[in-house]
XYZ file of C-alpha atoms in Angstrom:
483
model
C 0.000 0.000 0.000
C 1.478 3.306 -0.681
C 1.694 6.447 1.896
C -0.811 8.762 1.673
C -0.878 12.127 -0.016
C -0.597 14.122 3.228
C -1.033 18.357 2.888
C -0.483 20.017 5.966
C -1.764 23.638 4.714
C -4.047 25.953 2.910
C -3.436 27.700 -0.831
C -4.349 30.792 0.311
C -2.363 34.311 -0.980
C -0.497 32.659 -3.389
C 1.633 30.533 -0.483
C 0.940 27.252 1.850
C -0.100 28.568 4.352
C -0.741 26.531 7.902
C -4.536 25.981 8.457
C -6.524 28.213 11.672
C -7.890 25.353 13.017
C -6.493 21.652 13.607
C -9.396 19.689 12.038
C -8.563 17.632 9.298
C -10.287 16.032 6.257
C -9.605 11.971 5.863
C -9.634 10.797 2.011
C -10.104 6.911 1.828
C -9.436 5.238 -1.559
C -13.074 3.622 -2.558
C -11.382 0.504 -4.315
C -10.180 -0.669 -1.086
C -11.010 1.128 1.333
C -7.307 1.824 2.415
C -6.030 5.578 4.004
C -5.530 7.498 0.907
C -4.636 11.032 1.911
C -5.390 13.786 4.576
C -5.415 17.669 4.095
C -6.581 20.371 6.303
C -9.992 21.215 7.091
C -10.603 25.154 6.601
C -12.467 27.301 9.176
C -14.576 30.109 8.652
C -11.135 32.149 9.521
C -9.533 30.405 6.868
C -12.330 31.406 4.557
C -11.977 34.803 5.896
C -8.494 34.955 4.814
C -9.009 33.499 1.222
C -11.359 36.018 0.775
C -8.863 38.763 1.784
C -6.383 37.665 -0.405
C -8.663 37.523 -3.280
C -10.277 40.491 -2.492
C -6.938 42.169 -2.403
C -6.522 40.218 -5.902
C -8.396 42.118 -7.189
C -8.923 45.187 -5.727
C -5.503 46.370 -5.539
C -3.812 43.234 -7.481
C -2.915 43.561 -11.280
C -4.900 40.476 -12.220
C -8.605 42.781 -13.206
C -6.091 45.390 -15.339
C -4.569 43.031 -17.785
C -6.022 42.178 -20.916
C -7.860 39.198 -21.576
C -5.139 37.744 -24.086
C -2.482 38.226 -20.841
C -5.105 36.116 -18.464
C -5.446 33.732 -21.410
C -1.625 33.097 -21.972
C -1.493 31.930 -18.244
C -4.526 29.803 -18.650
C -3.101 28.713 -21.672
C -0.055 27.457 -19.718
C -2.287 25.320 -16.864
C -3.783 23.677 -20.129
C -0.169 22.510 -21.080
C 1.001 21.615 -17.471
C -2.278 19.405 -16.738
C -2.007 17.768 -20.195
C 1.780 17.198 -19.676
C 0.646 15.282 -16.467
C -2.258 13.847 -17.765
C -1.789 10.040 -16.424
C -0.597 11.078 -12.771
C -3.461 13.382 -12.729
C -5.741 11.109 -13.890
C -4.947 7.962 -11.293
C -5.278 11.143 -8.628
C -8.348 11.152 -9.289
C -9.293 7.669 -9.613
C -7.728 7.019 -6.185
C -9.326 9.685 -4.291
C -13.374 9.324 -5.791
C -13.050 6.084 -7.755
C -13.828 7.077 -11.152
C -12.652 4.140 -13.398
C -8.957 5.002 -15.484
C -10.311 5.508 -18.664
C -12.912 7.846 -17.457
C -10.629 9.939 -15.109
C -8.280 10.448 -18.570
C -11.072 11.584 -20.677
C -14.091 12.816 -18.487
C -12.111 14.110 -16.109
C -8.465 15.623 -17.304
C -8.788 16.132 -21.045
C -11.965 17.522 -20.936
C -10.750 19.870 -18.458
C -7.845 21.020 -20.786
C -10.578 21.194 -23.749
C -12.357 24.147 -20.710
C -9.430 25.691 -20.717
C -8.060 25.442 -24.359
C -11.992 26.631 -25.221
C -11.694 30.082 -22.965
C -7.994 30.465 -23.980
C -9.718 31.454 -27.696
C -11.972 33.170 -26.268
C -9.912 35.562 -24.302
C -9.286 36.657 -27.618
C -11.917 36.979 -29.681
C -15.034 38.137 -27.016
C -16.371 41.265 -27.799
C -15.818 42.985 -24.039
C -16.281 46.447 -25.447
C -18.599 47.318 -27.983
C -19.165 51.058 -28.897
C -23.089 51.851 -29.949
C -24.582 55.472 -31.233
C -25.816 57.009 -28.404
C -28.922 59.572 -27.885
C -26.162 62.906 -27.215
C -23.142 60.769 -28.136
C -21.124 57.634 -28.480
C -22.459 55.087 -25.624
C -19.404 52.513 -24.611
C -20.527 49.471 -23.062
C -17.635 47.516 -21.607
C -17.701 43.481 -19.953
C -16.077 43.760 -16.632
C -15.247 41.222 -14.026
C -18.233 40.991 -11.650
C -15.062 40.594 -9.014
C -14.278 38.089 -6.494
C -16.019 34.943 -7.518
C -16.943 31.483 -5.090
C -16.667 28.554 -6.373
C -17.620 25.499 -4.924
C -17.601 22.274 -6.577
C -18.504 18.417 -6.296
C -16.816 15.527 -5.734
C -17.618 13.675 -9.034
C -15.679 15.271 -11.337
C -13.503 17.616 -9.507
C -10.949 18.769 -11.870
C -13.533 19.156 -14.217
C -15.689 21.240 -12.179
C -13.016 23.310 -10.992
C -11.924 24.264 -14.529
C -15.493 25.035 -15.784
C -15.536 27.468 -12.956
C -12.222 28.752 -13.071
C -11.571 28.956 -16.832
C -14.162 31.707 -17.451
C -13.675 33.161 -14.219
C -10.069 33.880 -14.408
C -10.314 35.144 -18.634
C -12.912 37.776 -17.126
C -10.267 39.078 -14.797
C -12.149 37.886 -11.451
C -10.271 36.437 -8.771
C -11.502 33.153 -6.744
C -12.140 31.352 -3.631
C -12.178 27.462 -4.411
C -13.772 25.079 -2.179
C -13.330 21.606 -3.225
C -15.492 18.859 -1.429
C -14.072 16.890 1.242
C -13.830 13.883 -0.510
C -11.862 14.877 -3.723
C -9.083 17.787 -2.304
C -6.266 16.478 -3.257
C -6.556 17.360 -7.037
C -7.362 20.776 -6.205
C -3.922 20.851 -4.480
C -2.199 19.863 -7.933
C -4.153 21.855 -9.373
C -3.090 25.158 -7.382
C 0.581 24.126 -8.096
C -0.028 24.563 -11.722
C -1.211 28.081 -11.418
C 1.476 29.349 -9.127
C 3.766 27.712 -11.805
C 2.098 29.130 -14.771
C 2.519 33.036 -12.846
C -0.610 33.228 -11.616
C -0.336 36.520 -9.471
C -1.323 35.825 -5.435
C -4.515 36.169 -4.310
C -6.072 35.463 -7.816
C -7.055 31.581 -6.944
C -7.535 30.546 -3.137
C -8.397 26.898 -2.429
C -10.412 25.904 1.557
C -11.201 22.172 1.433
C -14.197 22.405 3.858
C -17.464 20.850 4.335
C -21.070 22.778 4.142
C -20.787 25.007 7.022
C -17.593 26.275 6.252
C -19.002 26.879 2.561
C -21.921 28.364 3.949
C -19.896 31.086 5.479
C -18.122 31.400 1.938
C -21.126 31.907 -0.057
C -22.371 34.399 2.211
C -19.486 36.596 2.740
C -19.623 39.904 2.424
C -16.157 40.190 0.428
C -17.394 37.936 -2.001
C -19.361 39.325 -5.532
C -20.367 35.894 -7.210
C -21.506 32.072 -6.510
C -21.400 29.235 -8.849
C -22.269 25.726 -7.343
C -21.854 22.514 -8.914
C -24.027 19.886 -6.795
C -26.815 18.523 -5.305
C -30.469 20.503 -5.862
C -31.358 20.588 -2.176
C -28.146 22.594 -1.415
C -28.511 24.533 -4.707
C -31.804 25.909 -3.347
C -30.078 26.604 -0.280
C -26.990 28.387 -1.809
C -30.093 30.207 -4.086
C -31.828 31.724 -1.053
C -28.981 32.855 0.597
C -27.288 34.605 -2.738
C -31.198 35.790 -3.241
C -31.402 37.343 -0.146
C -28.363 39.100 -0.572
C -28.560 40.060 -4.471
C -25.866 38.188 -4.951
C -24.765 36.688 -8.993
C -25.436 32.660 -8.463
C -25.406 29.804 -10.865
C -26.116 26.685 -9.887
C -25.635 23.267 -12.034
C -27.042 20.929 -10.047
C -29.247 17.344 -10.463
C -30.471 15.266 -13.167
C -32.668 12.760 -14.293
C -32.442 12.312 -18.222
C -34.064 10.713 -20.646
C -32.683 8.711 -23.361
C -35.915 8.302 -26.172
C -35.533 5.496 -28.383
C -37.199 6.343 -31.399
C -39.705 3.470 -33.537
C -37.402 3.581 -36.281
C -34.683 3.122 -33.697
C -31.607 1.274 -34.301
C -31.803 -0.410 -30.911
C -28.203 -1.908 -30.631
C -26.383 0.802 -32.109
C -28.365 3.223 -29.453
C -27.925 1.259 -26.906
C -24.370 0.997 -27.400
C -24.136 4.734 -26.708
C -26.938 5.516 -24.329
C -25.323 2.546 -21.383
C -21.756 3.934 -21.372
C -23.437 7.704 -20.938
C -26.535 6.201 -18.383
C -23.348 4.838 -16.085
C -20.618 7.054 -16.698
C -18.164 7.578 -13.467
C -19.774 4.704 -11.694
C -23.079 6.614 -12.567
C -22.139 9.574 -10.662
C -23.001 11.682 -13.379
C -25.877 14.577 -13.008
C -25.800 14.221 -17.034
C -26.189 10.451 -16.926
C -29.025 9.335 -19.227
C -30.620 6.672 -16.748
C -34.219 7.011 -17.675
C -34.313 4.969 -21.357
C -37.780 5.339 -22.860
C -38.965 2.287 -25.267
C -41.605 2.379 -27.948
C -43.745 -0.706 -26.099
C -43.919 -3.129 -29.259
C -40.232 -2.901 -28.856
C -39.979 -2.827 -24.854
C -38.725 -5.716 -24.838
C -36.248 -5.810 -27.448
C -34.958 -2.436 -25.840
C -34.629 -4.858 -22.185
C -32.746 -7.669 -23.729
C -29.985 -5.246 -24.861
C -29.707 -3.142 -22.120
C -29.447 -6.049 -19.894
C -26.947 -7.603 -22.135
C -25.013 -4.392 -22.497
C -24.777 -3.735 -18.340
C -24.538 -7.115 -17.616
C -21.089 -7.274 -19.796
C -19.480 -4.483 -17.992
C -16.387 -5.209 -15.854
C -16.683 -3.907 -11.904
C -13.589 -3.486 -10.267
C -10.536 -1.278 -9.182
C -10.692 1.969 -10.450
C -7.329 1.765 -10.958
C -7.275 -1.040 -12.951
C -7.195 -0.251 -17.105
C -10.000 -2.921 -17.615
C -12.261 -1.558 -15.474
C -15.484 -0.447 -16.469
C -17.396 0.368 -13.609
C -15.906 1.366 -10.151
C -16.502 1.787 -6.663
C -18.696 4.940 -5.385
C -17.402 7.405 -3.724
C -17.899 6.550 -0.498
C -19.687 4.278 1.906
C -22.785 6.853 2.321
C -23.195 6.612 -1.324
C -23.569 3.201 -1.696
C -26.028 2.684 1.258
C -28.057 5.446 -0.183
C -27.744 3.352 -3.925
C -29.067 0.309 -2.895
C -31.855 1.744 -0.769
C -32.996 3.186 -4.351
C -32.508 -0.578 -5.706
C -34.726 -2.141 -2.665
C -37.368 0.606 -3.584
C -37.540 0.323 -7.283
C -38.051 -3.646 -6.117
C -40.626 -2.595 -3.525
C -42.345 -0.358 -6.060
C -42.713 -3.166 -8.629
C -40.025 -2.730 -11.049
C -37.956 -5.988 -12.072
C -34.314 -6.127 -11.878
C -32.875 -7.883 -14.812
C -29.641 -7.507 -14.280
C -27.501 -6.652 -10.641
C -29.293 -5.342 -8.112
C -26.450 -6.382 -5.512
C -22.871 -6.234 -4.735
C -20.188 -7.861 -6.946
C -18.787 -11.254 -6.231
C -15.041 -11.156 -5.200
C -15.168 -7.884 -4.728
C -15.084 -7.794 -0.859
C -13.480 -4.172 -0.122
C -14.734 -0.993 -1.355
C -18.288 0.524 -2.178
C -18.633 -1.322 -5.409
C -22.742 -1.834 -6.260
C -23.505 -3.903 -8.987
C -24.500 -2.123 -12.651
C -28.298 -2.825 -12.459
C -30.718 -2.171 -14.954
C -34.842 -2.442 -14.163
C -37.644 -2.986 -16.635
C -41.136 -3.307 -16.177
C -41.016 0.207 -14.447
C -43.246 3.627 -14.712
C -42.218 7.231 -14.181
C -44.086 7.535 -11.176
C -41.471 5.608 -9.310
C -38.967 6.976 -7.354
C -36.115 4.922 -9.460
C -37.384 6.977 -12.236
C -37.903 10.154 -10.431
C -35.057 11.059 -8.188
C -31.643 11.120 -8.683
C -29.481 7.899 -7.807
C -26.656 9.332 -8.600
C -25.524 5.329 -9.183
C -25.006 2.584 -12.118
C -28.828 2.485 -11.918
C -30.658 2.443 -15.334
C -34.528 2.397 -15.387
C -36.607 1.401 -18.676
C -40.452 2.761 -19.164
C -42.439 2.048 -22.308
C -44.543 4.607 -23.954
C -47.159 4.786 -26.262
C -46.478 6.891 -29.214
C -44.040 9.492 -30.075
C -46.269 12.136 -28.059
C -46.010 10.147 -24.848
C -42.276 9.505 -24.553
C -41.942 13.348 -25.061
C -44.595 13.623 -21.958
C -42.652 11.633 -20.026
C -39.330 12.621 -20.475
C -41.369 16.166 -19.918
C -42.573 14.568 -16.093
C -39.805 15.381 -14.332
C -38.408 17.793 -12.135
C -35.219 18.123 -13.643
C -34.242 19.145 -17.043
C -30.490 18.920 -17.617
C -29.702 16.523 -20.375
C -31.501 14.056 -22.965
C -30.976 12.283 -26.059
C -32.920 11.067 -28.651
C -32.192 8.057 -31.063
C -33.885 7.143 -34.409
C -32.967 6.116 -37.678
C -34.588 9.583 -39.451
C -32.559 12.004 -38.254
C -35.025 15.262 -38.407
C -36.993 13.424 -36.328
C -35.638 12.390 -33.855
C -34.372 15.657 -33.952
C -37.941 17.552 -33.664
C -38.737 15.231 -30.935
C -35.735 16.558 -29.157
C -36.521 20.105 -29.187
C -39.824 19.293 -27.420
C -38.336 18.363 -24.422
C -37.473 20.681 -21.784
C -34.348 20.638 -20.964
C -30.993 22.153 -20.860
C -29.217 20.071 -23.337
C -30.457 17.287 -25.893
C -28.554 15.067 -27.985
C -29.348 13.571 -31.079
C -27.893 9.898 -31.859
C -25.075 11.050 -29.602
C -24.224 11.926 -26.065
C -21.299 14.807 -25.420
C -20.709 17.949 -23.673
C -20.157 20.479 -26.285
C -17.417 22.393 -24.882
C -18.126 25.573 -26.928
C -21.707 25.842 -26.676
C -23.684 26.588 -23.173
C -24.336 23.883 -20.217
C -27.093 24.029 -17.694
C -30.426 23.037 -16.848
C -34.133 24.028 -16.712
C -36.374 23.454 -13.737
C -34.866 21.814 -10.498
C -31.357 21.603 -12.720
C -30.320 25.381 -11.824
C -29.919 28.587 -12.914
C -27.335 30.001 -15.812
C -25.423 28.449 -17.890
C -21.315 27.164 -18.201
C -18.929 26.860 -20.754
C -18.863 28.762 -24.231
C -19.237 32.713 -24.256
C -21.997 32.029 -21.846
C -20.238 30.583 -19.443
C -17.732 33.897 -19.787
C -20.425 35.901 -18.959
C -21.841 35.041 -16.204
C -18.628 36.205 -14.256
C -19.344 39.812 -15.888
C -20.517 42.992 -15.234
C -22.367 45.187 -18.231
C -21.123 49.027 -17.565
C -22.399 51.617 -19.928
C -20.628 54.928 -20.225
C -22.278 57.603 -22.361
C -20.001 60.259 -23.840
C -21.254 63.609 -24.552
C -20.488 64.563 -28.558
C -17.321 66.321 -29.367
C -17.105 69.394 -31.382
């Protein structure tokens, strides 16, 4: 077994700094449920001081006065430090939340350089002044940094998170308080490195591991100008009140419960072959996951025979391990809280055709079988709430009009797909569906167009110019006519 990854300070000011309080935060790897590392736990005094230092950032800092191509060269140089470490990065990760190897290297590294490499271009090409005719004279309306930005993150895809967060934060010229979650800090240490390394002034990134009181206290500081929250809804409603009450800039990402519509004219092997990987992505720990699958019912149970088939073939095990397919979750919590979902889809009536347990030989860490259910309706909570698990549930519908209704019944609206062999279609089915995102015979994350969700799946939107925005200001300054 090899030591753990021990930190014995905060990131705050640009330095390591040692910690105000003694508490620390314990990260166990999920394959085996060995010591994996141990960092500091921040107080609200710690907060207090990553605030100062950003807040000096950027009041008094030179970060907010250089121009967006400066910011973007230093951004520019994260993106080539991360990718240069890509594979030590990557196993980071996978040790510290369990993501499987192959995931962690694509989900959760590269796409964070394709973030940064995205807001890189367009630190040079966004329009953040724009001069308009004016009723008595020119009118100059400038995009300015909305200031000293929180960011707090999950622990499913932490890297990734931070980056969608930071990238368009630190082009705008905003400086930021980081809190990662107490179960994936440790990449948010590397992660700091890389700035300081890439001359990212003090002050202008501060990172508090903490848990929710501690981020509480961040959110509702008085030195800070702007939330963003990647996580659960219930705290996103919480983090909305507070930043409501204060008229305070939020956005919150936060749950999911898509739908994957298998057109009539479906191809049903082909789609499934790209709907299971994206229903139980990162162990299923995915708010983007596509784990409700809706089948035309003459083909129900054609649709159930190759799902099943498809999870059934997965390989559980190690996250470190190349081969594996699906991992562990993230921590013991998680995995109680999965299989009470399994035991209720079972109570409800639903039939498990595949899983529904714990893996054979597999007698340390919080691995839950891949498990699909059939025979199901969207009034059960398996199809309603968020597992956040390698849970996939199937419903039939009747017609083209009801699949849309159903994917429609739902509280969330983040992400969705639609599969059929007519293209426009499928397509026109797609737009009827409220949500943030919708793929058509695909599943990605466009990395140049906006993310985010309608309903209970937040407020705003992240990544392209969109994403830019939402950590700017509008100013308008209306000149009088010369001469």
């Amino acid at each position: 077994m090899a030591d753990p990854i021990v930190h014995d300070t905060l990131f705050i000011g640009g330095e390591l700094v040692a910690p105000a309080g003694t508490g620390v935060i314990e990260i166990t790897n999920p394959s085996t449920e060995e010591p994996y590392g141990r960092v500091p736990e921040a107080t609200t005094a710690d907060v207090d001081a990553a605030v100062a230092a950003a807040r000096e950032a950027f009041d008094h800092g030179p970060w907010p006065t250089m121009s967006p191509k400066e910011r973007g060269d230093v951004l520019a140089a994260v993106s080539a430090a991360v990718t240069a470490d890509m594979q030590g990065i990557a196993e980071l990760i996978s040790g510290e939340m369990g993501s499987p190897l192959g995931f962690s290297l694509m989900g959760q590294v590269f796409a964070a350089t394709m973030i940064a490499d995205q807001y890189v271009g367009l630190a040079s090409t966004h329009p953040f002044t724009d001069v308009r005719p004016g009723m008595m004279g020119p009118s100059e309306v400038r995009k300015v940094p909305v200031g000293v930005a929180a960011a707090v993150i999950p622990w499913n895809v932490p890297l990734f998170a931070a980056m969608i967060k930071l990238a368009p934060a630190l082009v705008a010229g905003c400086t930021v308080v980081l809190k990662p979650a107490p179960e994936t800090p440790l990449s948010a240490y590397v992660l700091a490195q890389l700035l300081v390394d890439a001359g990212l002034p003090p002050g202008v990134v501060n990172v508090v591991p903490a848990g929710r009181e501690v981020g509480e206290h961040l959110v509702t500081h008085p030195g800070v100008d702007k939330v963003s929250f990647t996580g659960s809804t219930a705290v996103g409603r919480r983090i909305g009140a507070l930043c409501g009450e204060l008229l305070r800039p939020v956005t919150l990402e936060l749950g999911g419960k898509s739908a994957a519509i298998l057109m009539p004219d479906a191809d049903v092997a082909s789609a499934v072959a790209g709907i299971v990987p994206n229903g139980i992505m990162n162990n299923g720990q995915a708010c983007v996951a596509q784990t409700r699958i809706l089948a035309p019912r003459d083909r129900y149970a054609e649709a159930v025979e190759a799902v099943t088939e498809a999870v059934g073939a997965l390989k559980v095990g190690d996250a470190l391990d190349p081969e594996t397919e699906v991992g562990p979750l993230v921590a013991e919590r998680q995995r109680t809280r999965v299989e009470e979902y399994i035991a209720s889809g079972r109570e409800q009536g639903a039939r498990v055709t595949t899983g529904g347990g714990r893996p054979a030989g597999l007698d340390r860490g919080w691995f839950v079988e891949p498990t699909v259910f059939a025979d199901a309706d969207n009034s059960m909570r398996i199809a309603r709430e968020e597992i956040f698990g390698p849970v996939l549930t199937l419903i039939p519908y009747d017609g083209v009009d009801d699949a849309v209704a159903i994917a429609n019944d739902s509280d969330y609206g983040l992400s969705g797909s639609v599969w059929g062999a007519d293209h426009d279609a499928a397509a026109d089915v797609g737009r009827r569906v409220r949500t943030g995102t919708m793929n058509i015979n695909t599943f990605m994350m466009d990395m140049c167009s906006p993310f985010g969700g309608f309903k209970a799946s937040g407020i705003g939107r992240e990544l392209g110019p969109e994403g830019l925005e939402a950590y700017l200001e509008t100013q308008t300054i209306a000149h009088l006519a010369q001469g």
